[in-house]
Coordinates of C-alpha atoms in Angstrom, one line a residue:
M108 CA 0.7 -18.6 2.6
N109 CA -2.0 -16.2 1.7
S110 CA -4.4 -15.3 4.5
S111 CA -8.1 -14.6 4.4
P112 CA -9.4 -11.1 4.2
D113 CA -10.2 -11.2 7.9
S114 CA -6.9 -12.7 8.9
A115 CA -5.8 -9.4 10.5
G116 CA -8.7 -9.5 12.9
P117 CA -9.8 -7.0 15.5
A118 CA -6.7 -7.6 17.6
A119 CA -4.4 -6.6 14.8
G120 CA -6.5 -3.5 14.2
R121 CA -6.2 -2.5 17.9
A122 CA -2.5 -3.2 17.9
L123 CA -2.0 -0.9 14.9
S124 CA -4.3 1.8 16.5
R125 CA -2.1 1.7 19.6
A126 CA 1.0 2.0 17.4
V127 CA -0.5 5.1 15.6
L128 CA -1.3 6.7 19.0
R129 CA 2.2 6.2 20.2
Q130 CA 3.6 7.9 17.1
G131 CA 1.7 11.1 18.1
G132 CA 2.1 10.6 21.8
A133 CA 3.8 14.0 22.6
R134 CA 1.5 16.0 20.5
C135 CA -1.6 14.1 21.7
A136 CA -0.6 14.8 25.3
A137 CA -0.2 18.5 24.5
L138 CA -3.5 18.4 22.6
C139 CA -5.2 16.8 25.6
A140 CA -3.7 19.4 27.9
V141 CA -4.8 22.3 25.6
G142 CA -8.3 20.7 25.3
T143 CA -8.6 20.3 29.1
A144 CA -7.5 23.9 29.6
A145 CA -10.0 25.0 27.1
T146 CA -12.7 23.0 28.8
A147 CA -11.7 24.4 32.2
A148 CA -11.9 27.9 30.7
G149 CA -15.3 27.1 29.2
L150 CA -16.6 25.9 32.5
L151 CA -15.3 29.0 34.3
L152 CA -16.9 31.4 31.9
P153 CA -20.6 30.8 32.8
A154 CA -19.8 31.3 36.5
L155 CA -18.0 34.5 35.7
L156 CA -20.8 35.7 33.5
G157 CA -23.4 34.9 36.1
H158 CA -21.5 36.7 38.9
T159 CA -21.0 39.7 36.6
L160 CA -24.7 39.8 35.8
D161 CA -25.6 39.7 39.5
L162 CA -23.2 42.6 40.2
L163 CA -24.6 44.6 37.3
L164 CA -28.2 44.0 38.5
A165 CA -27.1 45.1 42.0
R166 CA -25.4 48.2 40.5
A167 CA -22.1 47.1 42.2
P168 CA -18.7 47.7 40.6
A169 CA -18.2 45.0 37.9
A170 CA -15.4 46.3 35.7
R171 CA -12.9 43.8 37.0
W172 CA -15.3 40.9 36.4
I173 CA -16.1 42.1 32.9
G174 CA -12.4 42.2 32.2
G175 CA -12.0 38.7 33.5
C176 CA -14.8 37.5 31.2
A177 CA -13.1 39.1 28.2
G178 CA -9.8 37.6 29.3
V179 CA -11.3 34.1 29.4
V180 CA -12.9 34.6 26.0
A181 CA -9.5 35.6 24.6
L182 CA -7.9 32.6 26.2
L183 CA -10.5 30.3 24.7
A184 CA -9.7 31.7 21.2
L185 CA -6.0 31.2 21.8
L186 CA -6.5 27.7 23.0
D187 CA -8.7 26.8 20.1
G188 CA -6.0 28.0 17.7
C189 CA -3.4 25.9 19.5
A190 CA -5.7 22.9 19.4
S191 CA -6.1 23.3 15.6
V192 CA -2.4 23.5 15.0
L193 CA -1.7 20.5 17.3
T194 CA -4.4 18.4 15.7
G195 CA -3.1 19.1 12.2
T196 CA 0.5 18.2 13.1
A197 CA -0.5 15.1 15.1
D198 CA -2.6 13.9 12.2
A199 CA 0.1 14.6 9.7
Q200 CA 2.7 12.8 11.8
A201 CA 0.6 9.7 12.3
T202 CA -0.4 9.6 8.6
A203 CA 3.3 9.9 7.6
W204 CA 4.3 7.1 9.9
L205 CA 1.5 4.9 8.7
R206 CA 2.5 5.4 5.0
R207 CA 6.2 4.8 5.7
H208 CA 5.5 1.7 7.8
L209 CA 2.9 0.2 5.4
T210 CA 4.8 1.1 2.2
G211 CA 7.9 -0.7 3.7
H212 CA 5.8 -3.7 4.5
V213 CA 4.2 -3.8 1.1
L214 CA 7.7 -3.6 -0.5
A215 CA 8.9 -6.4 1.8
L216 CA 5.9 -8.6 0.8
G217 CA 6.9 -8.1 -2.9
P218 CA 4.6 -9.5 -5.6
R219 CA 2.4 -11.2 -3.1
A220 CA 1.0 -7.8 -1.9
A221 CA -0.4 -6.9 -5.3
A222 CA -1.7 -10.5 -5.9
R223 CA -3.4 -10.5 -2.5
F224 CA -5.0 -7.0 -2.5
G225 CA -4.6 -5.6 -6.1
A226 CA -2.5 -2.6 -7.0
G227 CA -5.3 -0.1 -7.0
D228 CA -6.7 -1.2 -3.7
L229 CA -3.3 -1.0 -2.1
V230 CA -2.9 2.6 -3.3
A231 CA -6.3 3.4 -1.9
R232 CA -5.3 2.0 1.4
L233 CA -1.9 3.6 1.6
V234 CA -3.2 7.0 0.5
G235 CA -6.9 7.5 1.5
N236 CA -7.2 5.0 4.4
A237 CA -3.9 6.0 5.9
A238 CA -5.0 9.7 5.9
Q239 CA -8.2 8.7 7.7
A240 CA -6.5 6.4 10.1
G241 CA -4.0 9.2 10.9
T242 CA -6.8 11.4 12.3
A243 CA -7.2 9.0 15.2
P244 CA -4.7 10.7 17.6
G245 CA -6.3 14.1 17.2
A246 CA -9.8 12.8 17.3
L247 CA -9.2 10.8 20.4
A248 CA -7.6 13.8 22.2
A249 CA -10.5 16.0 21.1
L250 CA -13.0 13.4 22.3
L251 CA -11.4 13.3 25.7
A252 CA -11.6 17.0 25.9
A253 CA -15.2 17.0 24.7
L254 CA -16.1 14.4 27.3
A255 CA -14.7 16.6 30.0
A256 CA -17.2 19.4 29.1
P257 CA -20.4 17.3 30.0
V258 CA -18.7 15.9 33.1
G259 CA -17.7 19.4 34.2
G260 CA -21.1 20.7 33.4
V261 CA -22.8 18.2 35.6
V262 CA -20.4 18.9 38.5
A263 CA -21.0 22.7 38.1
L264 CA -24.8 22.1 38.2
A265 CA -24.3 20.1 41.4
L266 CA -22.3 22.9 42.9
L267 CA -25.1 25.4 42.1
D268 CA -27.7 23.1 43.4
P269 CA -27.9 19.2 43.7
Y270 CA -31.5 19.3 42.2
L271 CA -30.2 20.6 39.0
A272 CA -27.6 17.8 38.6
A273 CA -30.3 15.2 39.6
V274 CA -32.7 16.4 36.9
F275 CA -29.9 16.2 34.2
L276 CA -28.7 12.8 35.3
A277 CA -32.2 11.4 35.1
G278 CA -32.1 11.8 31.3
A279 CA -28.3 11.2 30.8
P280 CA -28.7 7.4 30.1
V281 CA -30.8 8.2 27.1
L282 CA -28.0 10.3 25.7
A283 CA -25.4 7.6 26.4
L284 CA -27.5 5.0 24.6
L285 CA -27.8 7.3 21.6
L286 CA -24.0 7.8 21.4
R287 CA -23.3 4.0 21.8
S288 CA -25.8 3.2 19.0
F289 CA -24.3 5.9 16.8
A290 CA -20.7 4.7 17.2
R291 CA -21.7 1.0 16.4
D292 CA -23.8 1.8 13.3
T293 CA -21.3 4.3 12.0
S294 CA -18.4 1.9 12.1
A295 CA -20.3 -0.7 10.0
C296 CA -21.3 1.9 7.4
V297 CA -17.9 3.4 7.1
A298 CA -16.3 0.0 6.7
D299 CA -18.6 -0.8 3.8
Y300 CA -18.0 2.6 2.2
Q301 CA -14.2 2.2 2.3
R302 CA -14.4 -1.3 1.0
V303 CA -16.3 -0.2 -2.1
Q304 CA -13.9 2.7 -2.6
G305 CA -11.1 0.2 -2.7
R306 CA -12.9 -1.9 -5.4
I307 CA -13.3 1.2 -7.6
A308 CA -9.6 2.2 -7.1
G309 CA -8.6 -1.3 -8.1
A310 CA -10.6 -1.3 -11.3
L311 CA -9.3 2.2 -12.1
A312 CA -5.7 1.1 -11.7
E313 CA -6.3 -1.8 -14.1
A314 CA -7.8 0.5 -16.7
V315 CA -4.9 3.0 -16.4
G316 CA -2.4 0.2 -16.9
G317 CA -4.2 -1.0 -20.0
F318 CA -5.3 2.3 -21.4
R319 CA -3.7 1.7 -24.8
T320 CA -5.5 -1.6 -25.3
I321 CA -8.8 0.0 -24.2
R322 CA -8.4 2.9 -26.7
A323 CA -7.3 0.5 -29.5
A324 CA -10.4 -1.7 -28.9
G325 CA -12.7 1.4 -28.7
V326 CA -14.3 0.2 -25.4
E327 CA -13.8 3.4 -23.3
D328 CA -17.5 3.6 -22.5
R329 CA -17.6 -0.1 -21.5
E330 CA -14.5 0.3 -19.3
T331 CA -15.9 3.4 -17.7
A332 CA -19.1 1.5 -16.9
R333 CA -17.1 -1.3 -15.4
I334 CA -15.0 1.0 -13.2
L335 CA -18.1 2.9 -12.0
A336 CA -20.3 -0.2 -11.6
P337 CA -19.9 -0.2 -7.8
L338 CA -21.1 3.4 -7.6
P339 CA -24.7 2.5 -6.6
E340 CA -23.3 0.4 -3.8
L341 CA -21.0 3.2 -2.8
S342 CA -24.0 5.6 -2.9
R343 CA -26.0 3.3 -0.7
A344 CA -23.2 3.0 1.9
G345 CA -22.8 6.8 1.8
H346 CA -26.5 7.5 2.3
Q347 CA -26.6 4.9 5.1
M348 CA -23.8 6.9 6.8
W349 CA -25.7 10.1 6.5
R350 CA -28.9 8.4 7.7
V351 CA -27.1 7.0 10.8
Q352 CA -25.6 10.4 11.5
G353 CA -29.0 12.2 10.8
R354 CA -30.9 9.8 13.1
A355 CA -28.3 10.4 15.9
A356 CA -28.5 14.2 15.4
A357 CA -32.3 14.1 15.3
R358 CA -32.5 12.1 18.5
A359 CA -30.0 14.3 20.2
V360 CA -31.8 17.4 19.1
T361 CA -35.0 16.0 20.7
V362 CA -33.5 14.8 24.0
A363 CA -31.0 17.6 24.6
P364 CA -33.4 20.5 24.5
L365 CA -35.8 18.6 26.8
L366 CA -33.0 18.1 29.3
N367 CA -32.1 21.8 29.0
L368 CA -35.7 22.8 29.5
A369 CA -36.0 20.6 32.6
V370 CA -32.9 22.1 34.1
L371 CA -34.1 25.6 33.4
A372 CA -37.5 24.8 34.8
V373 CA -36.0 23.6 38.1
A374 CA -33.6 26.6 38.1
G375 CA -36.7 28.9 37.7
L376 CA -38.4 27.2 40.7
L377 CA -35.2 27.6 42.7
L378 CA -35.0 31.3 41.7
A379 CA -38.6 31.8 42.8
R380 CA -37.6 30.3 46.2
H381 CA -34.5 32.6 46.4
R382 CA -32.2 29.6 46.3
L383 CA -30.5 30.8 43.1
S384 CA -29.8 34.3 41.8
V385 CA -30.5 35.5 38.3
G386 CA -26.8 35.2 37.4
E387 CA -26.8 31.6 38.7
V388 CA -29.8 30.8 36.6
L389 CA -27.8 32.1 33.6
A390 CA -24.8 30.0 34.6
A391 CA -27.1 26.9 35.0
S392 CA -28.5 27.3 31.5
R393 CA -24.9 27.5 30.1
Y394 CA -23.8 24.4 32.2
A395 CA -26.8 22.5 31.0
A396 CA -25.9 23.3 27.4
L397 CA -22.3 22.1 28.0
A398 CA -23.6 18.9 29.7
T399 CA -25.8 18.1 26.7
G400 CA -23.1 18.9 24.2
V401 CA -23.8 15.8 22.1
G402 CA -23.0 17.5 18.8
A403 CA -19.3 17.7 19.6
L404 CA -19.3 14.1 20.8
V405 CA -21.1 12.9 17.7
G406 CA -18.6 14.6 15.4
Q407 CA -15.6 13.2 17.2
L408 CA -17.2 9.7 17.4
A409 CA -17.8 9.8 13.6
T410 CA -14.1 10.7 13.0
L411 CA -13.0 7.9 15.3
A412 CA -15.3 5.5 13.5
R413 CA -13.8 6.4 10.1
A414 CA -10.3 6.1 11.5
R415 CA -11.1 2.8 13.1
A416 CA -12.5 1.3 9.9
A417 CA -9.5 2.7 7.9
T418 CA -7.1 1.2 10.5
G419 CA -8.8 -2.2 10.1
R420 CA -8.1 -2.1 6.3
L421 CA -4.5 -1.2 6.9
A422 CA -4.2 -3.9 9.5
E423 CA -5.2 -6.4 6.8
V424 CA -2.1 -5.4 4.8
R425 CA 0.1 -5.4 7.9
G426 CA -1.2 -8.8 8.8
E427 CA 0.3 -10.4 5.7
P428 CA 3.6 -11.9 7.1
A429 CA 6.7 -10.4 5.5
P430 CA 9.5 -12.8 4.6
E431 CA 12.1 -13.3 7.3
Y432 CA 15.8 -13.2 6.6
G433 CA 18.7 -15.0 8.2
A434 CA 22.2 -13.7 8.9
G435 CA 24.0 -16.1 6.7
R436 CA 26.6 -15.3 4.0
L437 CA 27.4 -17.0 0.8
P438 CA 30.6 -19.1 0.3
P439 CA 32.7 -18.5 -2.8
G440 CA 30.8 -19.7 -5.8
N441 CA 29.5 -18.9 -9.2
G442 CA 25.7 -19.0 -8.7
R443 CA 24.8 -22.7 -8.7
L444 CA 21.0 -22.7 -8.3
E445 CA 19.0 -25.6 -6.9
L446 CA 15.2 -26.0 -6.6
R447 CA 14.2 -29.0 -4.5
A448 CA 10.6 -30.2 -4.6
V449 CA 9.4 -26.6 -4.9
T450 CA 5.6 -26.1 -4.8
A451 CA 4.0 -22.7 -5.1
L452 CA 0.3 -22.0 -4.7
R453 CA -1.7 -19.1 -6.1
G454 CA -5.4 -18.9 -5.6
G455 CA -5.5 -22.4 -4.1
R456 CA -3.9 -23.8 -7.3
A457 CA -0.4 -25.3 -7.5
V458 CA 1.2 -23.1 -10.2
L459 CA 4.5 -25.0 -9.6
D460 CA 4.1 -28.5 -8.3
G461 CA 7.2 -30.3 -6.9
V462 CA 9.7 -28.7 -9.2
D463 CA 13.3 -30.2 -9.0
L464 CA 15.8 -28.2 -11.0
T465 CA 19.5 -27.6 -10.9
V466 CA 21.3 -24.8 -12.8
P467 CA 25.1 -25.5 -12.7
G468 CA 27.2 -22.5 -11.8
G469 CA 28.5 -20.3 -14.6
T470 CA 25.9 -21.6 -17.2
T471 CA 22.8 -20.2 -18.8
L472 CA 19.4 -21.9 -18.5
A473 CA 16.4 -20.8 -20.4
V474 CA 13.0 -21.6 -18.9
V475 CA 10.2 -22.0 -21.5
G476 CA 6.6 -23.1 -21.4
R477 CA 3.1 -22.1 -22.4
S478 CA 1.4 -19.2 -20.7
G479 CA 0.4 -20.1 -17.2
A480 CA 3.1 -22.8 -16.9
G481 CA 4.7 -20.9 -14.0
K482 CA 7.8 -19.4 -15.7
S483 CA 7.6 -15.9 -14.1
L484 CA 6.7 -17.4 -10.7
L485 CA 9.8 -19.6 -10.9
A486 CA 11.9 -16.5 -11.7
Q487 CA 10.4 -14.7 -8.6
L488 CA 11.2 -17.8 -6.4
A489 CA 14.8 -18.1 -7.8
G490 CA 15.8 -14.7 -6.3
R491 CA 13.4 -14.8 -3.4
L492 CA 11.0 -12.1 -4.5
T493 CA 8.5 -14.5 -3.1
D494 CA 8.7 -17.7 -1.1
P495 CA 7.5 -21.2 -2.1
D496 CA 4.8 -23.0 -0.1
A497 CA 6.9 -26.1 0.1
G498 CA 10.4 -27.1 -0.9
D499 CA 13.8 -25.5 -0.7
I500 CA 15.8 -23.1 -3.0
L501 CA 19.6 -23.0 -2.6
L502 CA 22.2 -20.7 -4.0
D503 CA 25.7 -22.1 -3.9
G504 CA 24.5 -24.6 -1.4
V505 CA 22.9 -22.1 1.0
P506 CA 19.1 -22.0 1.4
L507 CA 17.8 -18.5 0.4
G508 CA 15.9 -18.1 3.6
D509 CA 19.2 -18.4 5.6
L510 CA 20.8 -15.5 3.8
A511 CA 20.9 -11.9 5.1
H512 CA 18.8 -9.6 3.1
A513 CA 21.8 -7.5 1.9
E514 CA 23.8 -10.6 1.0
L515 CA 21.0 -12.0 -1.1
R516 CA 20.3 -8.7 -3.0
R517 CA 24.0 -8.3 -3.8
A518 CA 24.2 -11.8 -5.1
V519 CA 21.1 -11.7 -7.4
A520 CA 20.3 -9.2 -10.1
Y521 CA 17.0 -9.0 -12.0
A522 CA 15.8 -7.6 -15.3
F523 CA 12.1 -7.6 -16.2
E524 CA 9.9 -7.4 -19.3
R525 CA 8.4 -4.1 -18.0
P526 CA 11.1 -2.7 -15.7
A527 CA 10.2 0.0 -13.2
L528 CA 12.7 2.9 -13.6
P529 CA 13.1 4.7 -10.3
G530 CA 15.7 7.5 -9.9
T531 CA 15.8 11.1 -10.8
T532 CA 18.1 10.9 -13.8
I533 CA 19.1 8.2 -16.3
E534 CA 22.3 7.7 -14.4
D535 CA 20.4 7.4 -11.1
T536 CA 18.1 4.8 -12.7
I537 CA 21.0 2.6 -13.8
A538 CA 22.9 3.0 -10.6
F539 CA 19.8 2.2 -8.5
G540 CA 20.5 -0.8 -6.2
P541 CA 21.6 -1.9 -2.7
T542 CA 24.9 -0.2 -3.4
P543 CA 24.8 2.6 -5.9
A544 CA 27.0 1.9 -9.0
T545 CA 29.8 4.3 -9.8
P546 CA 29.5 6.5 -12.9
A547 CA 32.1 4.4 -14.7
A548 CA 30.1 1.2 -13.9
V549 CA 26.9 2.8 -15.1
R550 CA 28.4 3.7 -18.5
S551 CA 30.0 0.3 -18.9
A552 CA 26.7 -1.4 -18.1
A553 CA 24.8 0.8 -20.6
R554 CA 27.3 -0.1 -23.3
R555 CA 26.8 -3.8 -22.6
A556 CA 23.0 -3.3 -22.8
H557 CA 23.4 -1.3 -26.0
A558 CA 21.8 1.7 -24.2
D559 CA 24.7 4.1 -24.3
D560 CA 24.0 5.4 -27.8
F561 CA 20.4 6.4 -27.3
V562 CA 21.2 7.8 -23.8
R563 CA 23.9 10.1 -25.2
R564 CA 21.4 11.4 -27.8
L565 CA 19.1 12.6 -25.0
P566 CA 19.1 16.3 -24.3
D567 CA 21.3 16.0 -21.2
G568 CA 22.7 12.5 -21.7
Y569 CA 23.0 10.6 -18.5
A570 CA 21.8 13.6 -16.5
T571 CA 18.4 13.7 -18.3
R572 CA 15.5 13.3 -16.0
T573 CA 14.1 9.8 -16.3
A574 CA 10.5 11.0 -16.2
D575 CA 11.3 13.4 -19.1
A576 CA 13.3 11.0 -21.3
P577 CA 11.3 9.8 -24.4
R578 CA 11.9 6.1 -24.9
S579 CA 10.3 3.1 -26.4
G580 CA 9.5 -0.2 -24.7
G581 CA 12.8 -1.7 -26.0
E582 CA 14.8 1.3 -24.7
S583 CA 13.2 0.9 -21.3
Q584 CA 14.1 -2.8 -21.3
R585 CA 17.7 -1.8 -22.2
L586 CA 17.9 0.5 -19.2
G587 CA 16.6 -2.3 -17.0
L588 CA 19.2 -4.6 -18.4
A589 CA 21.9 -2.0 -17.8
R590 CA 20.8 -1.7 -14.2
A591 CA 21.1 -5.5 -13.8
F592 CA 24.6 -5.5 -15.4
A593 CA 25.7 -2.5 -13.3
H594 CA 25.2 -4.5 -10.1
G595 CA 26.9 -7.7 -11.0
G596 CA 26.0 -10.6 -8.7
R597 CA 26.6 -14.3 -9.2
L598 CA 23.0 -14.9 -10.4
L599 CA 21.3 -12.9 -13.1
I600 CA 17.6 -13.5 -13.7
L601 CA 15.9 -12.2 -16.9
D602 CA 12.2 -12.4 -16.9
D603 CA 11.5 -12.0 -20.6
A604 CA 13.7 -9.0 -20.5
L605 CA 14.5 -9.1 -24.2
S606 CA 10.9 -9.3 -25.5
S607 CA 10.6 -5.7 -26.7
L608 CA 13.9 -5.5 -28.5
D609 CA 14.3 -5.6 -32.2
T610 CA 15.9 -8.7 -33.4
V611 CA 19.2 -7.2 -34.3
T612 CA 19.6 -5.5 -30.9
E613 CA 18.4 -8.7 -29.2
R614 CA 21.1 -10.7 -31.0
R615 CA 23.8 -8.2 -30.0
I616 CA 22.8 -8.1 -26.4
A617 CA 22.4 -11.9 -26.3
Q618 CA 26.0 -12.2 -27.6
T619 CA 27.2 -10.0 -24.7
L620 CA 24.8 -11.5 -22.1
L621 CA 25.5 -15.2 -23.0
A622 CA 29.2 -15.0 -23.6
P623 CA 31.0 -17.6 -21.6
D624 CA 31.2 -16.3 -18.0
P625 CA 32.2 -19.0 -15.4
S626 CA 31.7 -16.5 -12.6
R627 CA 27.9 -15.9 -13.1
T628 CA 24.8 -18.1 -13.7
R629 CA 22.1 -16.8 -15.9
L630 CA 18.4 -17.8 -15.7
L631 CA 16.3 -16.6 -18.7
I632 CA 12.6 -16.7 -18.9
A633 CA 12.2 -17.1 -22.7
H634 CA 9.2 -16.7 -25.0
R635 CA 11.2 -16.6 -28.2
A636 CA 12.8 -19.7 -29.7
T637 CA 15.9 -17.7 -30.6
T638 CA 16.4 -16.8 -27.0
A639 CA 16.1 -20.4 -25.9
A640 CA 18.4 -21.5 -28.6
R641 CA 21.2 -19.3 -27.3
A642 CA 21.1 -20.8 -23.8
D643 CA 23.4 -23.7 -22.7
R644 CA 20.3 -25.7 -21.7
V645 CA 16.5 -25.3 -21.6
A646 CA 14.1 -26.3 -18.8
W647 CA 10.7 -27.0 -20.3
L648 CA 7.9 -26.3 -17.9
D649 CA 4.6 -27.9 -18.5
A650 CA 1.6 -27.6 -16.2
G651 CA 3.7 -26.5 -13.3
R652 CA 6.3 -29.3 -13.6
V653 CA 9.7 -29.7 -15.3
R654 CA 9.0 -31.9 -18.3
A655 CA 12.5 -32.0 -19.6
V656 CA 15.9 -30.3 -19.4
A657 CA 18.1 -30.5 -22.5
T658 CA 19.5 -28.3 -25.2
H659 CA 17.1 -26.4 -27.4
Q660 CA 18.1 -28.4 -30.5
E661 CA 17.3 -31.7 -28.7
L662 CA 14.0 -30.5 -27.4
W663 CA 13.0 -29.1 -30.8
R664 CA 12.5 -32.6 -32.0
E665 CA 9.4 -32.8 -29.8
A666 CA 6.3 -31.5 -31.6
E667 CA 4.8 -30.3 -28.3
Y668 CA 7.9 -28.3 -27.5
R669 CA 7.8 -26.7 -31.0
A670 CA 4.1 -25.8 -30.3
V671 CA 5.2 -23.8 -27.3
F672 CA 6.7 -21.3 -29.7
G673 CA 3.8 -21.5 -32.2
A674 CA 5.6 -23.8 -34.6
G675 CA 3.3 -26.4 -36.2
P676 CA 4.0 -30.2 -36.1
E677 CA 4.7 -30.2 -39.9
H678 CA 8.1 -28.6 -39.2
G679 CA 11.0 -31.0 -39.1
G680 CA 12.8 -31.6 -35.8
S681 CA 16.5 -31.9 -36.6
A682 CA 16.5 -29.6 -39.5
C683 CA 14.9 -26.8 -37.5
G684 CA 17.3 -27.4 -34.7
A685 CA 20.1 -26.9 -37.2
D686 CA 18.5 -23.7 -38.5
M687 CA 18.3 -22.4 -35.0
A688 CA 22.0 -23.2 -34.4
R689 CA 22.9 -21.3 -37.5
D690 CA 20.9 -18.3 -36.3
T691 CA 22.9 -18.3 -33.1
D692 CA 26.3 -18.9 -34.5
G693 CA 26.1 -17.1 -37.8
G694 CA 24.4 -13.9 -36.7
V695 CA 21.3 -14.3 -38.9
E696 CA 18.4 -12.1 -37.6
A697 CA 16.4 -14.0 -35.0
E698 CA 13.0 -13.6 -36.5
A699 CA 14.2 -15.0 -39.8
G700 CA 15.6 -18.1 -38.2
R701 CA 12.4 -18.5 -36.2
G702 CA 10.3 -18.2 -39.3
A703 CA 12.3 -20.9 -41.0
C704 CA 11.3 -23.2 -38.2

């Protein structure tokens, strides 16, 4: 069931934040230690400088103290370098963990992830937002170290003279309110900014996927305008972030110097009364500056605000429940598939509504219907790429939800209209699966998919890099079919996987694919009448329901069934069915047979 955009909630965001912090625990602890040591050295330096100044004014030997000051400065530089390295590695480790974790979750969600968030927005979250969320461990450790400086500065002022600390503490609540307001306002602005970024990324991904259509239609300018339409909103959110940060900085610049001035004024009075030395006044000025170091705090708070907003967007993805698998195994069988009262909702609409369908083991069933009838969704449900909202789906008598993940994926093979082709080489691509296919199985599958000839013509044959292999849409489909053939399984599901093939190749592959095979069930999502005609039986989907299950020749007598394939009502029923049968049995090219209908 799809959740609302806010289903993850603040609790999920906090849980994910804690998980991120645990991933960088060791480095964060080291970073805190380095930061604390740097703060301690920074607090020690004013006292050393003040004492050294007093010694120089008194013309006393001060070489050892000057050396000590130089040593502390060198230590601060070293600690700062260590902190930079630790921050970078902690951020990188947290970001890598987030990307691995969320990518695995998105893949486990399957098609529902893209339907829920959009492909472009998902990429924006897993790339940009993960990088921002990954800065949380380093920013938190740096913030803790930055907080130690003001606290240590106040303590040092109290040690010099209680009046100095009292003067500073009188104005400290104003600084605290400024920081609190800044953190709250920044979080809201950053969340808006990242949300608009996701919308732009989603629109861009859609345009990249359909660039040929856009160019062919000559609407590049219009698409550019559509993609960039949220830019004014993004600009407003960005300007609002800068205004919030600017206001905080301006207020801090106003309050902090006043506090410093107040501390120095009191220190001057104490100097006049001989309660402080000149060196101690110098130290007091430095400690006051440390105590009012709002700039460092503002920077770290801004980083944490961005990380928090990004983590919230990642938590929305993580909040989508991934399918759970059982531990069951399949009994011996040939892929009998049953759908019992299956209902699947998308966007609040029942795309499939109470579907009852049985595919006998070892047979071929073609699923046909108009666009939007639910054919591809049924194919996804049949192999559990997604789950129904109601009803049960069984494979050889076992509910799919009871099967172990590996058992299910070994039993079901898929081929798609637009197959993704992962793998370094062509051989890797065909072998890609839960258990990599052997080289012999790869070549056998390629021959069955009529891909072997064009693969051997490639520069390096099966060793050709997939990314560098020139291929048409039909050749990509044949590689996808070869991959499905290479991994066997008792249920083969083809989601319009023959649509880009020329009619001669389609006929040849169909003869191989649909040859009698009592050990395997085949479920075909068909858009061509010739494909449906070659199946043992056809399930006719209409408005999310199974209208009829029969042979293609029997259904062709129905004018509405013929209309699914674009055939007008004037075409005869039985005669056309006979033509289609001749196409299948006699080897006539598919398009010719379809045209005759």
